[in-house]
Coordinates of C-alpha atoms in Angstrom, one line a residue:
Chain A
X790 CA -1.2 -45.5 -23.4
X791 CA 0.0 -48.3 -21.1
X792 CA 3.3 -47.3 -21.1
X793 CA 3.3 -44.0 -20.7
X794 CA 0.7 -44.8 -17.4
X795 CA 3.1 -47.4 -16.4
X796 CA 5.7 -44.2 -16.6
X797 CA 3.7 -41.3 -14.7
X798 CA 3.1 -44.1 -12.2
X799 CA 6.9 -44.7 -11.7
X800 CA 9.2 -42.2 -11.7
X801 CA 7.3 -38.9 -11.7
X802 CA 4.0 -40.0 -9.8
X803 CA 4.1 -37.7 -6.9
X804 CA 3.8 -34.4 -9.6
X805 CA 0.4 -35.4 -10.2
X806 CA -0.8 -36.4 -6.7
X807 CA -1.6 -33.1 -3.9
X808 CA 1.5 -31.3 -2.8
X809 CA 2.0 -31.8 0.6
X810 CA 1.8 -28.5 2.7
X811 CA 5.5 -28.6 3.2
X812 CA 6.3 -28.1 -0.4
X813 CA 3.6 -25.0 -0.4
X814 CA 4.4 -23.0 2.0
X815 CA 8.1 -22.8 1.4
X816 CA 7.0 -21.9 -1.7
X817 CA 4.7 -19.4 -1.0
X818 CA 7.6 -18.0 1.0
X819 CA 10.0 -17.9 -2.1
X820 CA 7.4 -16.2 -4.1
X821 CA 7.4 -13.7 -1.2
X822 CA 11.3 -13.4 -1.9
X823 CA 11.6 -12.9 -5.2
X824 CA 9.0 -10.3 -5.3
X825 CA 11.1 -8.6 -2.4
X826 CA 14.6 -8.6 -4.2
X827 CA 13.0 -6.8 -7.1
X828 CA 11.3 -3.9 -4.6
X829 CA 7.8 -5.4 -4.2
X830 CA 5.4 -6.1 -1.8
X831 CA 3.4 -9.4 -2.0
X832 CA -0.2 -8.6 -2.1
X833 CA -2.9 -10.6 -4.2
X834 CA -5.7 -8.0 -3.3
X835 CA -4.2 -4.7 -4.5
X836 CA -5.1 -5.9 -8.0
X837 CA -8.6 -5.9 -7.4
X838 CA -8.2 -1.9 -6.4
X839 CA -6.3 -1.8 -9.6
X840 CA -8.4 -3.3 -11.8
X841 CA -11.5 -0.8 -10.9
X842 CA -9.0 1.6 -11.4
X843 CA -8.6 0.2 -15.3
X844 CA -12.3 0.1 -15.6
X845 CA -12.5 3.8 -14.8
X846 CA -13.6 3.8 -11.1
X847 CA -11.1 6.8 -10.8
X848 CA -14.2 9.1 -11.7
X849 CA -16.1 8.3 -8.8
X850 CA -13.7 7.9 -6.2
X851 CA -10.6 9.4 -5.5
X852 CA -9.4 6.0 -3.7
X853 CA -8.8 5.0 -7.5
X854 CA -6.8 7.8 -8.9
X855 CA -3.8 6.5 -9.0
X856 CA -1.3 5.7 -11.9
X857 CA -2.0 1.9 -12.1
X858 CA 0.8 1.4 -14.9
X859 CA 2.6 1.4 -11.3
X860 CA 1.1 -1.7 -10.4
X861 CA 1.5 -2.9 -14.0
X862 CA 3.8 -6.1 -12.0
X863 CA 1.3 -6.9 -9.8
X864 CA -1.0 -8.5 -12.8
X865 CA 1.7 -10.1 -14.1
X866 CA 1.4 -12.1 -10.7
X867 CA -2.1 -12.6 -11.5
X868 CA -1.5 -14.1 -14.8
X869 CA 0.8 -16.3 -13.4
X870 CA -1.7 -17.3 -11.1
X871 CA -4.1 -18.1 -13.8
X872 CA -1.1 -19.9 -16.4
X873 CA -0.5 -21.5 -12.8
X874 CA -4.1 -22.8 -12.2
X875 CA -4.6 -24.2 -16.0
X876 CA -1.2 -26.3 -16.0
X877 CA -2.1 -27.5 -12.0
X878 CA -5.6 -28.4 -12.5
X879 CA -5.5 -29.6 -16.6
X880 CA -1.7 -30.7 -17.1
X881 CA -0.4 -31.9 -13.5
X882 CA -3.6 -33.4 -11.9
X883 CA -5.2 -36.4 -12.9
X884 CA -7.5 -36.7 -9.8
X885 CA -8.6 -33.5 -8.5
X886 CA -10.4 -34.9 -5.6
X887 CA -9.7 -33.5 -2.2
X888 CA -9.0 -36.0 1.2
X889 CA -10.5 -33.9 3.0
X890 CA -10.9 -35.3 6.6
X891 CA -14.2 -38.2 7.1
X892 CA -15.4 -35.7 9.8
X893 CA -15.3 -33.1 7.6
X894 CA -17.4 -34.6 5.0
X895 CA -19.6 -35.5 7.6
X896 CA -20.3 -32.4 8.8
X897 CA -20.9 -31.1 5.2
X898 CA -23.4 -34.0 4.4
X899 CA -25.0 -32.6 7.6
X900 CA -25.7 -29.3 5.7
X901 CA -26.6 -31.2 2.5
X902 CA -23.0 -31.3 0.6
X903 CA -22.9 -34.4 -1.1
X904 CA -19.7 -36.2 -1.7
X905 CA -17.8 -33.7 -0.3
X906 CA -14.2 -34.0 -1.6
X907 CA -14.9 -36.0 -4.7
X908 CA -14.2 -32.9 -6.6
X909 CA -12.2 -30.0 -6.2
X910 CA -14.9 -27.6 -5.9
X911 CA -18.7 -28.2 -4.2
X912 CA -20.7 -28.8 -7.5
X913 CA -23.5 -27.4 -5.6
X914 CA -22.3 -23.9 -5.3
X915 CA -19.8 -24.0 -8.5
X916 CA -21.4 -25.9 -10.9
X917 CA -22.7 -24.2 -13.7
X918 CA -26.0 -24.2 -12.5
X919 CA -24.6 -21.4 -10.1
X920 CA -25.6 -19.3 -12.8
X921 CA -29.1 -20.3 -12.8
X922 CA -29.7 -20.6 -9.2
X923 CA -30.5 -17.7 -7.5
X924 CA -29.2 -19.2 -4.0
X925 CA -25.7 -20.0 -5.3
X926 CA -25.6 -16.8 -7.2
X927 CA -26.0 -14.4 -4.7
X928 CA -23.3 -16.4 -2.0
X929 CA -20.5 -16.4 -5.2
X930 CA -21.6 -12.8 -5.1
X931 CA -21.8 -11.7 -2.1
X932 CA -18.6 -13.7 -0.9
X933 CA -16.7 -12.3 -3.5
X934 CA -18.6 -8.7 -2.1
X935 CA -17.3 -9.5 1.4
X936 CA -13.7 -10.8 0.5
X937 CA -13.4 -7.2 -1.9
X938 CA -15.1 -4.9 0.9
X939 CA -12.9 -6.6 3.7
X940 CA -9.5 -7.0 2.0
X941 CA -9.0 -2.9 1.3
X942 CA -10.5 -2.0 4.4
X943 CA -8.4 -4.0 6.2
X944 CA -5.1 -3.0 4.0
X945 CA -4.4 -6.9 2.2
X946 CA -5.6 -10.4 2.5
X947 CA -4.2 -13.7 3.4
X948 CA -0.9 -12.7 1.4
X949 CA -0.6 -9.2 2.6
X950 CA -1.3 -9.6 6.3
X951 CA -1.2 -13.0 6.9
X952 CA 2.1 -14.0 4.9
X953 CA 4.1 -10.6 4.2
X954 CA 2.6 -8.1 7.5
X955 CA 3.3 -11.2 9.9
X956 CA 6.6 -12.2 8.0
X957 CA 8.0 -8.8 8.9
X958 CA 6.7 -8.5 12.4
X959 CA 3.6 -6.4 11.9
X960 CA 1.4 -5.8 15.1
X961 CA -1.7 -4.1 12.1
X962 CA -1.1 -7.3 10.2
X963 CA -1.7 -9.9 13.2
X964 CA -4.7 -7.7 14.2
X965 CA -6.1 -8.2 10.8
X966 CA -5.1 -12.0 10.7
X967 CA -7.2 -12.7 13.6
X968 CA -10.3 -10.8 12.5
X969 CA -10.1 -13.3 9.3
X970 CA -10.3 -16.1 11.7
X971 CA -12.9 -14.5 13.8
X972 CA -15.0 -13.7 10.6
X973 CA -13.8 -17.2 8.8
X974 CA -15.2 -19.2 12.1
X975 CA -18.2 -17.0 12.4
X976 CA -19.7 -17.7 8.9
X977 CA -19.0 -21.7 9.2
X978 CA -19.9 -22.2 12.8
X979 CA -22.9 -20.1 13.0
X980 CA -23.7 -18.7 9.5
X981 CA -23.3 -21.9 7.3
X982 CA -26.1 -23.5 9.5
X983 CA -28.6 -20.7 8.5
X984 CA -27.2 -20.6 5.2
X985 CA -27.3 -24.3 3.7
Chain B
X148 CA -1.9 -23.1 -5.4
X149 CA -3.7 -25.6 -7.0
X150 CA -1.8 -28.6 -6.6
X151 CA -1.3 -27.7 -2.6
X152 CA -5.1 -27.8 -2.3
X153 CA -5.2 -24.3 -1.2
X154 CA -7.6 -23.2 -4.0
X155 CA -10.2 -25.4 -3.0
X156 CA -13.2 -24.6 -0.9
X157 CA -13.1 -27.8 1.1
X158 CA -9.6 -27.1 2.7
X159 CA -10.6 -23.9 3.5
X160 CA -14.0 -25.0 5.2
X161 CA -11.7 -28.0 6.7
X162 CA -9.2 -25.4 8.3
X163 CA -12.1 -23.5 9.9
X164 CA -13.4 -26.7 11.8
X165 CA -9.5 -27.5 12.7
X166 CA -9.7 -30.7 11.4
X167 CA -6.7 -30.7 9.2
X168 CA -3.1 -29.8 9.9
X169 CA -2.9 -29.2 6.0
X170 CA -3.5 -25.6 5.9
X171 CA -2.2 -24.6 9.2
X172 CA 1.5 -26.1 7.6
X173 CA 1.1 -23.8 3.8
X174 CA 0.4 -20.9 5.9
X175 CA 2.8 -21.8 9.0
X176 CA 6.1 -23.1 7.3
X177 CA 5.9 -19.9 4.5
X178 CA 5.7 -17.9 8.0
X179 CA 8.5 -19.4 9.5
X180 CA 10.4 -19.4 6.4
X181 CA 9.4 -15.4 5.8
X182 CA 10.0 -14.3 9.3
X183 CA 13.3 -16.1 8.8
X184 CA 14.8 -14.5 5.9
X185 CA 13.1 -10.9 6.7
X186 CA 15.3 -10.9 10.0
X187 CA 18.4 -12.5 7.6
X188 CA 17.8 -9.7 5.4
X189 CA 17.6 -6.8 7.7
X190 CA 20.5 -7.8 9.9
X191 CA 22.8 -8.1 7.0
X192 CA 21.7 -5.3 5.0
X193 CA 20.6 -7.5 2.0
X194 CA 20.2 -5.9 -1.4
X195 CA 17.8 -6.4 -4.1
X196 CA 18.6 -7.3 -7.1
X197 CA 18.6 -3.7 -8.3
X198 CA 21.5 -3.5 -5.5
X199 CA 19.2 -1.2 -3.4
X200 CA 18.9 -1.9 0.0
X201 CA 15.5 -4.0 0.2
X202 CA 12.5 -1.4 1.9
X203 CA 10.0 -3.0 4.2
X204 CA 6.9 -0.4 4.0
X205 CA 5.4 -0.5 7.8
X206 CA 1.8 -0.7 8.3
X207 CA 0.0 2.2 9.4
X208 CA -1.1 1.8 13.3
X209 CA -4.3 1.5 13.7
X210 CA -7.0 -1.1 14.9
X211 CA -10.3 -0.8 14.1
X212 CA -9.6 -0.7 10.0
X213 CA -7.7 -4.4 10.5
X214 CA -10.5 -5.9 13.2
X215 CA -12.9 -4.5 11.1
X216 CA -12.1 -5.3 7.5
X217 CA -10.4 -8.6 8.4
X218 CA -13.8 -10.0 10.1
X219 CA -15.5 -8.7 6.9
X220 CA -12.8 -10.4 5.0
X221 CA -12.8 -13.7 7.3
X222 CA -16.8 -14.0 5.9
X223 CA -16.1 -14.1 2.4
X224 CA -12.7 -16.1 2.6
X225 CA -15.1 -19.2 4.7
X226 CA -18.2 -18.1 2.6
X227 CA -16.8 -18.5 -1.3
X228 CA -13.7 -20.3 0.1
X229 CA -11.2 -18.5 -2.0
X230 CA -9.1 -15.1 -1.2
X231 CA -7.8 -12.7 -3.6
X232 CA -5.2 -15.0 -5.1
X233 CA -6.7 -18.5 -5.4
X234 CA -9.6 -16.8 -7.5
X235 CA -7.0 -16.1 -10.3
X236 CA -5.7 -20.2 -9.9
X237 CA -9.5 -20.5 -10.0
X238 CA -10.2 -18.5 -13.1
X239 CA -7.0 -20.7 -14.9
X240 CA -8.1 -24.0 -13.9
X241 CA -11.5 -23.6 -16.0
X242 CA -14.1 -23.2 -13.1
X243 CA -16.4 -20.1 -15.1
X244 CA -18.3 -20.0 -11.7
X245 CA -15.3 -18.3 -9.6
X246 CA -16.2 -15.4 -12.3
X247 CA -19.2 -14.3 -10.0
X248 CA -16.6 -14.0 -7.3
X249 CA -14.4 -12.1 -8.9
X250 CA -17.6 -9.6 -10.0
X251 CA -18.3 -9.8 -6.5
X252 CA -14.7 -8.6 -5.3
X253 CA -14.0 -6.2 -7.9
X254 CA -18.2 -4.2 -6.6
X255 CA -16.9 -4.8 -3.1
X256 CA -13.6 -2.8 -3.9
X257 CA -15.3 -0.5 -5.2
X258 CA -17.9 0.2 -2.6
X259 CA -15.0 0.7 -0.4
X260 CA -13.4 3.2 -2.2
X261 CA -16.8 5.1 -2.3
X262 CA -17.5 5.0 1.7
X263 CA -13.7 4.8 2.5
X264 CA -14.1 8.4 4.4
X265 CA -17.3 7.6 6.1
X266 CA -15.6 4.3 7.8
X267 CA -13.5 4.4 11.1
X268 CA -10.0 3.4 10.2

């Protein structure tokens, strides 16, 4: 036990703390690559579209007839994202606290966050008394309603737009960027005090 | 995802009160980095592995669907303080809670594809 401590907190100590945004983001960019050099287009938010289509939504809408075996590749990416998730949060983290700026936490004691940052996720919202709180049920909900609604109206998400649209010059993706940071700043500045 | 602190709902509220450079660098260096190697690409007629020429699909021109649908979008990203991909980190990292978002997606795709015609795009 001591040794293998003594280990993790030599030589391969900085796995296990945050990665630093510079390691991310080229990353993010790679993933971009890879996907391009085998004819795809990075895009986290096409799978939900798919995935309605799996569960038959195809009947009631036309918007889902499509031959999703097309987009078979695209939830491979997602179960990456999930293998990804378990070995980052359960195999290369020992402290998943965020340092999340003091003002910051400030702010969020302000709307009645407590110890904001000591864990990954706001216990308050994500705890598993989400499920029996009707308050944190319906913002899980309706977020997820508003991220669904917003990302296939507006063509992609923060991978689409934000990271492939922008990478290759696209006026329709920069448009769509700054309506999330409209709508993003909206909902914190004058929404979360009405909300919390 | 998860280990860049990307996934979590505290960066995310952090980024939209600018008090961290943390997500401004994920999102900035994979731009420079992408707008890099697009223009590489494209100006030296780079292949894909399949050795076809790699396609960039444009995006169809248009304003109100991306002003529109990105402010809708810009809610739910601040409000549940994941998008599209992070849920699926979310999901793997154990949290049973980021389920209710992914319901919550998954209805609001759907209603789209309902009222899709009725919308201005």
């Amino acid at each position: 036990m001591s040794s293998l401590h003594l280990k993790k907190k030599t030589s391969m100590n900085w796995i296990f703390e945050p990665w630093p945004w510079y390691v991310a983001g080229p990353l993010i960019a790679l993933i971009m690559f890879l996907l391009l050099f085998v004819d795809k287009q990075f895009g986290m938010s096409s799978n939900l579209r798919t995935m309605c289509t799996i569960g038959g939504a195809g009947k009631k809408a036309d918007f889902f007839a499509f031959d999703w075996k097309s987009q078979r590749w695209n939830l491979v990416v997602v179960l990456g994202a999930i293998i990804g998730g378990f070995l980052g949060a359960h195999v290369l983290t020992n402290d998943p606290s965020v340092a999340i700026n003091p003002d910051t936490i400030a702010t969020l004691e302000g709307l009645g966050f407590e110890n904001a940052g000591a864990t990954y996720l706001p216990e308050q919202l994500f705890g598993l008394e989400a499920f029996s709180s009707i308050k944190s049920l319906l913002i899980l909900l309706g977020g997820g309603l508003l991220i669904g609604f917003g990302s296939r109206y507006a063509g992609g998400c923060t991978s689409g737009h934000a990271i492939s649209g922008l990478s290759n010059l696209q006026l329709p993706s920069l448009i769509a960027v700054i309506g999330f940071f409209i709508g993003g700043l909206v909902m914190i500045h004058l929404l979360f005090p009405l909300i919390f | 995802m998860y280990k860049s602190e990307a996934a979590s709902w505290f960066r995310i509220y952090e980024m939209f009160q600018f008090q961290s450079f943390h997500m401004y660098g994920i999102i900035g260096s994979a731009l420079f980095l992408g707008v890099l190697g697009v223009w590489l690409i494209k100006k030296n007629n780079v292949k894909s592995f399949y050795g076809e020429p790699i396609k960039f699909t444009p995006k169809d021109k248009s304003f109100s669907r991306y002003m529109y649908g990105g402010i809708i979008f810009g809610l739910g990203w601040a409000l549940a303080g994941s998008c599209p991909g992070p849920i699926y980190t979310l999901i793997g990292a154990g949290y049973v809670s980021i389920l209710l978002v992914l319901v919550g997606a998954l209805g609001g795709t759907f209603v789209y594809g309902l009222i899709r015609k009725k919308l201005p795009h």
